[in-house]
Coordinates of C-alpha atoms and ligand atoms in Angstrom, one line a residue:
X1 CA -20.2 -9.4 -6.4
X2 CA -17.7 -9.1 -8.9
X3 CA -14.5 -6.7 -9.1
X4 CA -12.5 -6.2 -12.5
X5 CA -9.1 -5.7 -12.2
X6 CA -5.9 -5.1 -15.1
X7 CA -3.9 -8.3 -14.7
X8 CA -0.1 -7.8 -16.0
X9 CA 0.1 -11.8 -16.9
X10 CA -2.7 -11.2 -19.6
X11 CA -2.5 -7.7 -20.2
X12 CA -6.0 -7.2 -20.0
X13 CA -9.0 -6.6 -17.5
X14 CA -10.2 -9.5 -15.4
X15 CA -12.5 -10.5 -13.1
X16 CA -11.2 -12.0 -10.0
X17 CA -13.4 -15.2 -9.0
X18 CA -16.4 -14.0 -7.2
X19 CA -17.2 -17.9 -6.2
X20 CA -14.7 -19.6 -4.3
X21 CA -14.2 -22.1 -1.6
X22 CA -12.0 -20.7 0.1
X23 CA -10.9 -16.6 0.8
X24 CA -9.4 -14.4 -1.8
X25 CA -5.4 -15.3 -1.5
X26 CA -4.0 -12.0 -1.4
X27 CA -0.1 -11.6 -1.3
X28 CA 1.9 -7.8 -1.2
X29 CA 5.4 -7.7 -1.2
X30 CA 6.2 -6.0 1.5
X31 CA 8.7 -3.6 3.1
X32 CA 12.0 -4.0 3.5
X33 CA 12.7 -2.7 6.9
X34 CA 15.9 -0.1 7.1
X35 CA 14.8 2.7 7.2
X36 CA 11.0 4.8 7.1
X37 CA 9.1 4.0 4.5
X38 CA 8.6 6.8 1.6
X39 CA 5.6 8.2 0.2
X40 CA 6.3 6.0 -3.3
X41 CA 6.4 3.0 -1.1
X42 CA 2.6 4.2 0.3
X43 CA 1.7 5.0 -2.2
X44 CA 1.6 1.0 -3.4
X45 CA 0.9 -0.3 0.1
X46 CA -2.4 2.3 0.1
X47 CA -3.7 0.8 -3.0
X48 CA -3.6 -2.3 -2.0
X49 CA -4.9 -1.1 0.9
X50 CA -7.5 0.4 -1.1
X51 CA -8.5 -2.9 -3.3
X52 CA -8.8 -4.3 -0.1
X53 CA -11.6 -2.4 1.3
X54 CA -13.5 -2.4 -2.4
X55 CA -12.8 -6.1 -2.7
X56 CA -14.1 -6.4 1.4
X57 CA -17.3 -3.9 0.5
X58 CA -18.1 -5.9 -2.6
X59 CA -18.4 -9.1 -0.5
X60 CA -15.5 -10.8 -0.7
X61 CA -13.6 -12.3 1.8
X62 CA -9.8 -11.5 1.6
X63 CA -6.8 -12.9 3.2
X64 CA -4.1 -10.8 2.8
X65 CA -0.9 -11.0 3.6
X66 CA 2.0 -8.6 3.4
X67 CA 5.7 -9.8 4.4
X68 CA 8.3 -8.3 6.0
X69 CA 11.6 -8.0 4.4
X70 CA 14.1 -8.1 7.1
X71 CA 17.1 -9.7 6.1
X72 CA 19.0 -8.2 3.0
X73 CA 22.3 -6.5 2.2
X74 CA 20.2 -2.9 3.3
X75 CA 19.2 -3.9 6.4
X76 CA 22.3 -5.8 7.3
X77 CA 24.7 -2.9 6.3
X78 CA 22.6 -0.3 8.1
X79 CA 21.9 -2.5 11.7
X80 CA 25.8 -2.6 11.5
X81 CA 26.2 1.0 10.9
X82 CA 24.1 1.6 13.8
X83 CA 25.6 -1.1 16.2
X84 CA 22.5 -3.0 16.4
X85 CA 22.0 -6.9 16.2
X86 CA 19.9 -7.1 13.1
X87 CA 16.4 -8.1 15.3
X88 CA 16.8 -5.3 17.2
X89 CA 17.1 -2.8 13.8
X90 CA 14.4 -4.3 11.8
X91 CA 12.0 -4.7 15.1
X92 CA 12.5 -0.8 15.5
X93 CA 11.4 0.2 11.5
X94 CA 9.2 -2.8 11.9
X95 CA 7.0 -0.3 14.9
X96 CA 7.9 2.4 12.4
X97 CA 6.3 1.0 9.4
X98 CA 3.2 0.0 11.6
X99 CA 2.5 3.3 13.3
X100 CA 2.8 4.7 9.7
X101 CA 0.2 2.3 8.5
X102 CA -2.5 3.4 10.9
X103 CA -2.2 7.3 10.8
X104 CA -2.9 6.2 6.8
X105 CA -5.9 4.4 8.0
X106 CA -4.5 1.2 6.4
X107 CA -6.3 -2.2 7.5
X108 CA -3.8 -4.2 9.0
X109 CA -3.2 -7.7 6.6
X110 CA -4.5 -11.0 7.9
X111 CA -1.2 -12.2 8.4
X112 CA 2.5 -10.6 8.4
X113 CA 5.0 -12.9 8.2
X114 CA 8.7 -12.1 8.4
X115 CA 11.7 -13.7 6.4
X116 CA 13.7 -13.8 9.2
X117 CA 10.7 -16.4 10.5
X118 CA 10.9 -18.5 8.1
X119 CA 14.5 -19.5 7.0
X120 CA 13.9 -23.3 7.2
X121 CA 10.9 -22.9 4.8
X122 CA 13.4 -21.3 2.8
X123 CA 15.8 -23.9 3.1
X124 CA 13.1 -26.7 2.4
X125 CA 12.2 -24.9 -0.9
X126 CA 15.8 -25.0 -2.2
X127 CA 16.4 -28.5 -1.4
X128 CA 13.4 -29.4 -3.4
X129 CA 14.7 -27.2 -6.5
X130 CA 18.1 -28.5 -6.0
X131 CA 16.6 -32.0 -5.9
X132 CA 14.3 -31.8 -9.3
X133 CA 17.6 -30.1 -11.0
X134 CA 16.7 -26.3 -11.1
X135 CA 18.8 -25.0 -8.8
X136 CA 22.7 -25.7 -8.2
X137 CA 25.2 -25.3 -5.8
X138 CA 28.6 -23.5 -6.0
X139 CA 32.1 -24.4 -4.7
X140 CA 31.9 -21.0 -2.3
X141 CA 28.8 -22.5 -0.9
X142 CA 25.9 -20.5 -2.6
X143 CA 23.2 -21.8 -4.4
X144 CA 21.3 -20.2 -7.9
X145 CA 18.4 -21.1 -9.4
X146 CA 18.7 -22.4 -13.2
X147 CA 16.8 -20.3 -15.2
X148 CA 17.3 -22.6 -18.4
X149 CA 15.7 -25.2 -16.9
X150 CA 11.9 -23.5 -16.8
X151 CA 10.6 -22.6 -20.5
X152 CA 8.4 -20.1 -18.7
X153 CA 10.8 -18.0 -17.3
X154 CA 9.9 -14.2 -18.6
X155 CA 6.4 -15.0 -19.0
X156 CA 4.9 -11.9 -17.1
X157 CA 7.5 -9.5 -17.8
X158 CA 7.5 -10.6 -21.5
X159 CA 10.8 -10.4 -21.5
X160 CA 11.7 -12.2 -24.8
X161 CA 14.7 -14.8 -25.1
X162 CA 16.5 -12.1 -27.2
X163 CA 16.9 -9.8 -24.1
X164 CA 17.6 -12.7 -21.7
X165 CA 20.4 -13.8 -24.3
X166 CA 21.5 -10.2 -24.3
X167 CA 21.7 -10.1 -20.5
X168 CA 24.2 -13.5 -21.4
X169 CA 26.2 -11.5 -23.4
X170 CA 29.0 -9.2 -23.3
X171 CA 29.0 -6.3 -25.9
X172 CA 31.2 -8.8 -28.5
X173 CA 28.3 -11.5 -28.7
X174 CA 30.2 -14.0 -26.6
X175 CA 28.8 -15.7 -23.4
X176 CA 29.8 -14.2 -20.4
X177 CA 31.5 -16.9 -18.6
X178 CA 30.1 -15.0 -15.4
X179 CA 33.7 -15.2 -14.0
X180 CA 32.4 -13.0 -10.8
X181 CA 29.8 -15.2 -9.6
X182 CA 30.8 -18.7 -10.5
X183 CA 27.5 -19.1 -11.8
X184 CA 26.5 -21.2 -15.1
X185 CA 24.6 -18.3 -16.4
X186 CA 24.8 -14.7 -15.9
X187 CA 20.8 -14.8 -15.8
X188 CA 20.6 -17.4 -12.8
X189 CA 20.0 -15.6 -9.8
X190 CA 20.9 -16.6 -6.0
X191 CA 18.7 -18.9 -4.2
X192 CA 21.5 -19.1 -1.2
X193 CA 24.4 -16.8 -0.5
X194 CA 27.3 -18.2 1.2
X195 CA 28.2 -16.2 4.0
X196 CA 30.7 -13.3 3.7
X197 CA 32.6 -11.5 6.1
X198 CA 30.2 -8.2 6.0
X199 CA 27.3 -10.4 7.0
X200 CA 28.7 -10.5 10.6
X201 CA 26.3 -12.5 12.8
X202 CA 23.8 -12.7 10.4
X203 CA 24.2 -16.7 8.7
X204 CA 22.4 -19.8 9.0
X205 CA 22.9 -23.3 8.7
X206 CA 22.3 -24.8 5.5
X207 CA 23.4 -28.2 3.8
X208 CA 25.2 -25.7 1.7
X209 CA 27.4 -24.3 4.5
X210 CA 26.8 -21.0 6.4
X211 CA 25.1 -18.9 4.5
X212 CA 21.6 -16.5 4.4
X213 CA 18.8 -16.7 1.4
X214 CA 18.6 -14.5 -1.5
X215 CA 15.7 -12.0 -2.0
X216 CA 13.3 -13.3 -4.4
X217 CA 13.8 -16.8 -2.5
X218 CA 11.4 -15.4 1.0
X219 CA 8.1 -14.9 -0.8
X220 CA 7.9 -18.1 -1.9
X221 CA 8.5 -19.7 1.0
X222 CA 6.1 -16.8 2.9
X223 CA 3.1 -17.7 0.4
X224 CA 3.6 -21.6 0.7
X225 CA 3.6 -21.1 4.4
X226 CA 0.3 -18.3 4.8
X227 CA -1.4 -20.3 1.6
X228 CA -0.7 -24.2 2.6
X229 CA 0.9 -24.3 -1.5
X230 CA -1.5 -23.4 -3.0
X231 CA -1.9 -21.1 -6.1
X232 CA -3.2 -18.1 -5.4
X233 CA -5.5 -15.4 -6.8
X234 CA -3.4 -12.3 -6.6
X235 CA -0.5 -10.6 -6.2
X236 CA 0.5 -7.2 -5.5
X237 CA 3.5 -4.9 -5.9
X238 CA 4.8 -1.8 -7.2
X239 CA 5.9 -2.0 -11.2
X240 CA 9.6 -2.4 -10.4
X241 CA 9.3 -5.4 -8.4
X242 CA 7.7 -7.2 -12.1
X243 CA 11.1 -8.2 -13.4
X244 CA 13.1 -9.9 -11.8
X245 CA 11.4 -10.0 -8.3
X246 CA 8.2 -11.4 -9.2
X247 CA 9.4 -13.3 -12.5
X248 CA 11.7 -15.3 -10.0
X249 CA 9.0 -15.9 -7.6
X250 CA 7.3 -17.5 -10.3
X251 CA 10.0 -19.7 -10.8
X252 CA 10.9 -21.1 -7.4
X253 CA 7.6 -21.7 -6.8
X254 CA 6.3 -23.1 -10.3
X255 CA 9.2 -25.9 -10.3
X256 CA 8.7 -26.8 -6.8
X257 CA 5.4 -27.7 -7.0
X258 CA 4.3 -27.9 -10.4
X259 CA 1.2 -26.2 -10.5
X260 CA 0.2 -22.3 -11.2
X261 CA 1.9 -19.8 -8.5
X262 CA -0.4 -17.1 -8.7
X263 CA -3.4 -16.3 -11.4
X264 CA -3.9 -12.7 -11.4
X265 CA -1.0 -9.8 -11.0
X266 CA -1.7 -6.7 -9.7
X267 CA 1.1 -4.0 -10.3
X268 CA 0.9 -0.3 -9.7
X269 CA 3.1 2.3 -11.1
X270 CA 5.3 4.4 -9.6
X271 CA 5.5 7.8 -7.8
X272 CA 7.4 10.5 -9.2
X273 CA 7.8 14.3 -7.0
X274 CA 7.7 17.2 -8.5
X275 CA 8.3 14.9 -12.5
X276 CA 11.4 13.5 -11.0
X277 CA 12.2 10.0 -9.7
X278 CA 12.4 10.0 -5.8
X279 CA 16.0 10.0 -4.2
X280 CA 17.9 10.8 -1.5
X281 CA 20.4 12.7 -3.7
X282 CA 17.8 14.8 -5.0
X283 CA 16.6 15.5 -1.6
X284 CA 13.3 15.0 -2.9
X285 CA 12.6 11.6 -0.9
X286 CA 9.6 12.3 1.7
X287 CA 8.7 10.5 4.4
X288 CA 5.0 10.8 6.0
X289 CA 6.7 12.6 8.7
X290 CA 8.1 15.0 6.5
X291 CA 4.9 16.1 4.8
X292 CA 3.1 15.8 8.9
X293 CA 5.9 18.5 9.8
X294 CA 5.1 20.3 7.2
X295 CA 1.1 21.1 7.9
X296 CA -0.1 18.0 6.1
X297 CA -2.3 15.0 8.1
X298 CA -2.0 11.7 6.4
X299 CA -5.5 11.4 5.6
X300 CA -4.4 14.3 3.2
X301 CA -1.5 12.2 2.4
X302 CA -3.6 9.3 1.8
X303 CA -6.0 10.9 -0.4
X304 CA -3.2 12.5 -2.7
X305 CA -1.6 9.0 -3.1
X306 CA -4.8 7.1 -4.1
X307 CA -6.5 10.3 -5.8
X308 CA -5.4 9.1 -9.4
X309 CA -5.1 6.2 -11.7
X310 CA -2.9 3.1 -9.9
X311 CA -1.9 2.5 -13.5
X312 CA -0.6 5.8 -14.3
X313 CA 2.1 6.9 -12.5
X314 CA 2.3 9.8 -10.0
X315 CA 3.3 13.4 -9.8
X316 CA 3.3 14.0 -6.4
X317 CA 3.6 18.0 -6.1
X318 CA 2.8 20.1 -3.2
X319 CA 0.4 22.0 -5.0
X320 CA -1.3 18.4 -5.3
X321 CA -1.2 18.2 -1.5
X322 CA -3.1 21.4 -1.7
X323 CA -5.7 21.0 -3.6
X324 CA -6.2 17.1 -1.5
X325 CA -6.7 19.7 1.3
X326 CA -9.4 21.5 0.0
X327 CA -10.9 18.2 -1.9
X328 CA -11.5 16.6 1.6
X329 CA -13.0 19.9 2.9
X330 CA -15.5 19.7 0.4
X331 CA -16.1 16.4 1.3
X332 CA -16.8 17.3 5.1
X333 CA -19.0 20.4 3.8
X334 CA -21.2 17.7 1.8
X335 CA -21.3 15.2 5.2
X336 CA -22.6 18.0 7.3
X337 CA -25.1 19.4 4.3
X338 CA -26.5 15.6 5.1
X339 CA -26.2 15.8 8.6
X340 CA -27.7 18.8 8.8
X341 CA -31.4 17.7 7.1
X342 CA -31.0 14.5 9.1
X343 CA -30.9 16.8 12.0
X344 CA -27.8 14.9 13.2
X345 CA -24.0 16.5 14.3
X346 CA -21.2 15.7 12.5
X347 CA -19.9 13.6 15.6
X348 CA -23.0 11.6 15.5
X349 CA -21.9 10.5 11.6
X350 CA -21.1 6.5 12.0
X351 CA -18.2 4.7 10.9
X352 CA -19.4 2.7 7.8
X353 CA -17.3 -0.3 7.6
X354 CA -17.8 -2.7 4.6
X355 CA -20.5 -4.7 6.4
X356 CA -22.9 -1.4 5.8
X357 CA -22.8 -1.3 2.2
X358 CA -26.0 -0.6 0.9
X359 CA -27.4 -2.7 -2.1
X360 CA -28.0 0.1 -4.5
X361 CA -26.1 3.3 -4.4
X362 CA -28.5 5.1 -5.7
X363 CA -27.2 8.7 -7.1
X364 CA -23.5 7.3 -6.2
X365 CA -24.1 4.2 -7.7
X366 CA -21.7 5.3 -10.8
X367 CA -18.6 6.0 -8.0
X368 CA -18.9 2.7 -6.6
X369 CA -19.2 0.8 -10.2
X370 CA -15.6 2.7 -11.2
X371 CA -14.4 1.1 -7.8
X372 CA -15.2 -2.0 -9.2
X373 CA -14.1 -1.6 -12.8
X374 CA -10.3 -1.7 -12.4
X375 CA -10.2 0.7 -8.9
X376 CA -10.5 4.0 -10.9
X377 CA -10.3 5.7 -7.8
X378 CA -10.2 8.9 -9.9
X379 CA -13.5 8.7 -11.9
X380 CA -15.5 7.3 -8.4
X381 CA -13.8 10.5 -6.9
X382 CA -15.0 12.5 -10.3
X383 CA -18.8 10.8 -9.7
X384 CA -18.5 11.8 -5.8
X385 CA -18.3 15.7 -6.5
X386 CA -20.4 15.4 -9.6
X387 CA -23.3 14.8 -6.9
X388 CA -21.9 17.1 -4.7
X389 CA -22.1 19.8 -7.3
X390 CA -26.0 19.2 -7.7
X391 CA -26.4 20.0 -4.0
X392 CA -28.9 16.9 -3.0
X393 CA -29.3 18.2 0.5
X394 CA -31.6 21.0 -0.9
X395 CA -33.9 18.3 -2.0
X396 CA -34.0 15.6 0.6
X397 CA -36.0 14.7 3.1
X398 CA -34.0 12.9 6.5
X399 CA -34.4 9.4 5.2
X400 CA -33.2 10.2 1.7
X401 CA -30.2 12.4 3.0
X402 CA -29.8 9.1 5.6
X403 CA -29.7 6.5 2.5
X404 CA -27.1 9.0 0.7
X405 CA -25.0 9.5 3.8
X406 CA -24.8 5.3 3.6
X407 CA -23.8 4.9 0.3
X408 CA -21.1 8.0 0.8
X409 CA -20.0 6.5 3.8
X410 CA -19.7 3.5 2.2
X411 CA -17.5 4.7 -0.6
X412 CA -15.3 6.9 1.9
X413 CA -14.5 3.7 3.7
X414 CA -13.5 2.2 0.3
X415 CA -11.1 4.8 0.1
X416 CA -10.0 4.7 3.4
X417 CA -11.0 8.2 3.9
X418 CA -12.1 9.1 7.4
X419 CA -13.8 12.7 7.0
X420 CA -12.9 15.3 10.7
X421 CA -9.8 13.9 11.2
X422 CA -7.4 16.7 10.1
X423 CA -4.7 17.4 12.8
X424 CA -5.6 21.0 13.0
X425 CA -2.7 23.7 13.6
X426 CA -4.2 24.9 16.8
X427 CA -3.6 28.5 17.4
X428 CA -4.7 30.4 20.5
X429 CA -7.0 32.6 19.9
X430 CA -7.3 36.1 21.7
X431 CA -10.1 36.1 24.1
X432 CA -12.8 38.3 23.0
X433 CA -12.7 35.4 20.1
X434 CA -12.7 32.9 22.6
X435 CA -15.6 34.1 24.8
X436 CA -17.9 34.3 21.3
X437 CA -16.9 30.9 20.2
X438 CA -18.0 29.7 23.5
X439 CA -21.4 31.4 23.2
X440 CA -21.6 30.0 19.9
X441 CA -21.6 27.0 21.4
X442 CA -23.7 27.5 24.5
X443 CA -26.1 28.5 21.5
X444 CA -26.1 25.5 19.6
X445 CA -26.3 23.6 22.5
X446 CA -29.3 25.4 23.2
X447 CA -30.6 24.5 19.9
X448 CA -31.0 28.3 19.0
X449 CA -29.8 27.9 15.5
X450 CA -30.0 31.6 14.5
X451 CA -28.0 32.6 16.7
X452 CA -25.3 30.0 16.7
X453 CA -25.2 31.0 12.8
X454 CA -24.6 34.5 13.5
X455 CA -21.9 34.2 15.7
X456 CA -20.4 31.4 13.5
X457 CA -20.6 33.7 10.3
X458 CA -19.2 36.9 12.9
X459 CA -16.1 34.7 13.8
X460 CA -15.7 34.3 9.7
X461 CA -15.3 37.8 9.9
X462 CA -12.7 38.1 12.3
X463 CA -11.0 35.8 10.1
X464 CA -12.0 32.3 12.8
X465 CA -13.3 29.0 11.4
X466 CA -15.4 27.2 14.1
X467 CA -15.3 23.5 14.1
X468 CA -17.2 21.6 16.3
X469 CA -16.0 18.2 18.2
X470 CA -18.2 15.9 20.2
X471 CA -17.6 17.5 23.3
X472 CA -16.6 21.0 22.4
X473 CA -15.2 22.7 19.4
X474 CA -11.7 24.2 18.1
X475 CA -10.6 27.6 15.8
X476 CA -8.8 27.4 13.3
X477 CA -6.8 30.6 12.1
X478 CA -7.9 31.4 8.3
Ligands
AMP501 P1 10.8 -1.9 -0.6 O1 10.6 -1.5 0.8 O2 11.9 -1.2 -1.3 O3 10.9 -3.4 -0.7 O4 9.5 -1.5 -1.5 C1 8.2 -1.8 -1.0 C2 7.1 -1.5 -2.1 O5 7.2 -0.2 -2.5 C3 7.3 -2.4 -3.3 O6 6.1 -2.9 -3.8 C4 7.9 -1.4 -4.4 O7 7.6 -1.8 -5.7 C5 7.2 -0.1 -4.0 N1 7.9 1.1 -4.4 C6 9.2 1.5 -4.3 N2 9.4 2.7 -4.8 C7 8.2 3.2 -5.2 C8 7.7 4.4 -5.9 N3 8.6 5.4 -6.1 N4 6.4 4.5 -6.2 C9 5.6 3.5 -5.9 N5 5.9 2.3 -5.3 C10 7.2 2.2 -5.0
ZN502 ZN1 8.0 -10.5 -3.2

């Protein structure tokens, strides 16, 4: 058991600890909730999803836990926009978010706690920085955290004093007296903001006055709260959130209690569509209901967003989608080459979870050691059809095909992938179609093979893909 992984602090490969008393601390930044998600923010969420299930395979036990992000400036404006009390809104893309998760085939975290939840862990953390002199309050009532007072601040993001300085600094050299904010620093950021008028109904109580938290202040008080304080072992986001998100985390969190926040950081890079950024304005910002309305199942979705390198970013094309179509077809084609010398239908192939890992791989072993060697999903998927290509089923007998059907199972539920799943575009077929499909079936059902081959390859003609179910089968136009 042992899983190396890129850690942003140290800019290098690690391992994470393999022994441990206690479970794998694993903490995602997770969604702010205004809105459905987009594919760039699944395609972080999958990944983590997918270390998960490779960390989970491997032998580890993982608790992981994913906040909620329900109370910001976004999701504030928009529940006002919409006339809803802010509960309400982020309950509804709360149920969104969830139901988007499990068409994905996403494991759901150990725990999912919400900022909204925790607002007087929130406020306990700022008294205690307040107290030990790193944050300050403001006459308006707000409180910022004092980034001069921690000589560690831009340790992960390497951002050097220089640039902090510059951040300090207007274009003449001279410190910005931060006029707009009242703050000492231009580079302190907000802890506690005092309540304005657009907040509406949305304040708390605070020694400070009426007010709500900043941003960067919840996931400190989230990973205190799931992780009893302690430090721990990793922490996962997409690439943006590194500075100042995560920097800042480090900071509340390191002067409150004095001891490491978090020893390994697990970033992914971005998605990009078609070689552009994602946006709204570009009208190039899709949605997993988007790409569903337009012909593609999220388990094609899934396997286009965690087909490549998590460290490289994406190109998410629809030519990309395509060829994920036709990359998971090929991977059906090689489960039922299995099943077929195993004498077993394609319904009849289990759902290997991470407790049926085998011990040795065998001719997959090299797929499951890139899973473990920094999660290059690619090369394992590279491996996977390398062994495809060399056809195994010709050679094995039903216990060898059975051992290699466990190890692929294995790896497809280290992907996530569930093979059969495809919501097919079901178009009615005309019935002389129908009628030899059916006696297709009454043939295999019969266990006259020839027969049921002949008819299958004389739908082909007609232009018909049979695909069988557990209790019947459907056609699928070509
Ligand atoms: P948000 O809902 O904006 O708080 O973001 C949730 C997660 O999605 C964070 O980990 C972000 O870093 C990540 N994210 C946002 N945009 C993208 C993108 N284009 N590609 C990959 N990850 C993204
Ligand atoms: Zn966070």
């Amino acid at each position: 058991m042992s899983v190396q992984l890129y850690d942003t602090h140290s800019r290098s490969v690690q391992a994470l600890p393999s022994e441990s008393d206690h479970p794998l601390r694993f903490y995602c930044c997770g969604p702010t909730v205004y809105g459905p998600a987009h594919i760039g923010n699944f395609r972080t969420f999958l990944i983590q999803d997918t270390l998960r299930r490779v960390l989970e395979v491997d032998g580890y036990t993982v608790k992981h836990v994913r906040n909620i992000t329900d109370v910001d400036d976004k999701t504030i404006r928009r529940s006002q926009e919409e006339g809803l009390p802010l509960n309400k809104f982020t309950a509804k893309w709360t149920d969104k978010f969830h139901a988007d998760c499990t068409a994905l085939n996403m494991l759901p975290p150990s725990v999912e706690p919400s900022a909204v939840d925790h607002i007087p862990q929130q406020i306990a953390l700022v008294e205690q920085l307040v107290a030990k002199g790193h944050a300050y309050a403001t006459e308006d009532g707000s409180v910022y955290f004092r980034v001069s007072s921690f000589d560690n601040y831009g340790s992960l993001s390497k951002l050097k004093q220089r640039e902090l300085q510059t951040q300090n600094e207007n274009s003449a050299g001279e410190l910005n007296d931060a006029d707009e904010y009242d703050r000492e620093s231009v580079t302190d950021f907000a802890l506690w903001k005092s309540r304005k008028p657009e907040d509406g109904d949305n304040y708390w109580q605070s020694p400070w006055g009426e007010g709500r938290p900043g941003w960067h202040l919840e996931c400190s008080a989230m990973v205190d709260s799931a992780f009893e304080g302690e430090t721990i072992d990793l922490h996962g986001g997409g690439i943006d959130l590194c500075f100042p998100h995560h920097e800042n985390e480090i900071a509340q969190s390191e002067c409150a209690h004095g001891h490491a926040f978090c020893n390994h950081w697990f970033h992914s890079a971005h998605l990009m569509v078609e070689g552009a950024k994602m946006s709204k304005s570009l009208g190039n910002l899709y949605t997993l209901d988007d790409l569903r309305e337009k012909g593609f199942s999220p388990m094609v979705v899934r396997y286009t967003l965690i087909a490549g390198s998590y460290r490289q970013q994406l190109n998410f094309t629809f030519d990309g989608l395509h060829a994920s179509q036709s990359a998971l077809l090929k991977l059906e084609r090689f489960a039922e080459s299995l099943l077929a010398v195993t004498g077993e239908d394609k319904a009849a192939m289990p759902n290997y979870t991470s407790k049926d890992a085998p011990a040795d791989f065998g001719r997959l072993a090299k797929a499951w050691d890139a899973l473990r060697n920094n999660l290059n999903t690619a090369a394992c998927l590279g491996a996977i059809f390398g062994v495809i290509g060399s056809n195994p089923a010709a050679s094995l007998d039903a216990d060898g095909a059975r051992e290699l059907l466990k190890a692929f199972g294995s790896l497809l539920y280290a992907l996530g992938i569930n093979l059969f799943t495809a919501e097919e575009t079901k178009v009615d077929a005309p019935e002389n179609i129908l009628a030899m499909a059916q006696q297709r079936w009454d043939a295999k059902q019969a266990k006259d093979w020839a027969k049921a081959d002949e008819l299958r390859d004389a739908l082909l003609a007609e232009g018909w893909v049979v695909k069988d179910r557990k209790d019947g089968f459907d056609l699928e136009a070509q």
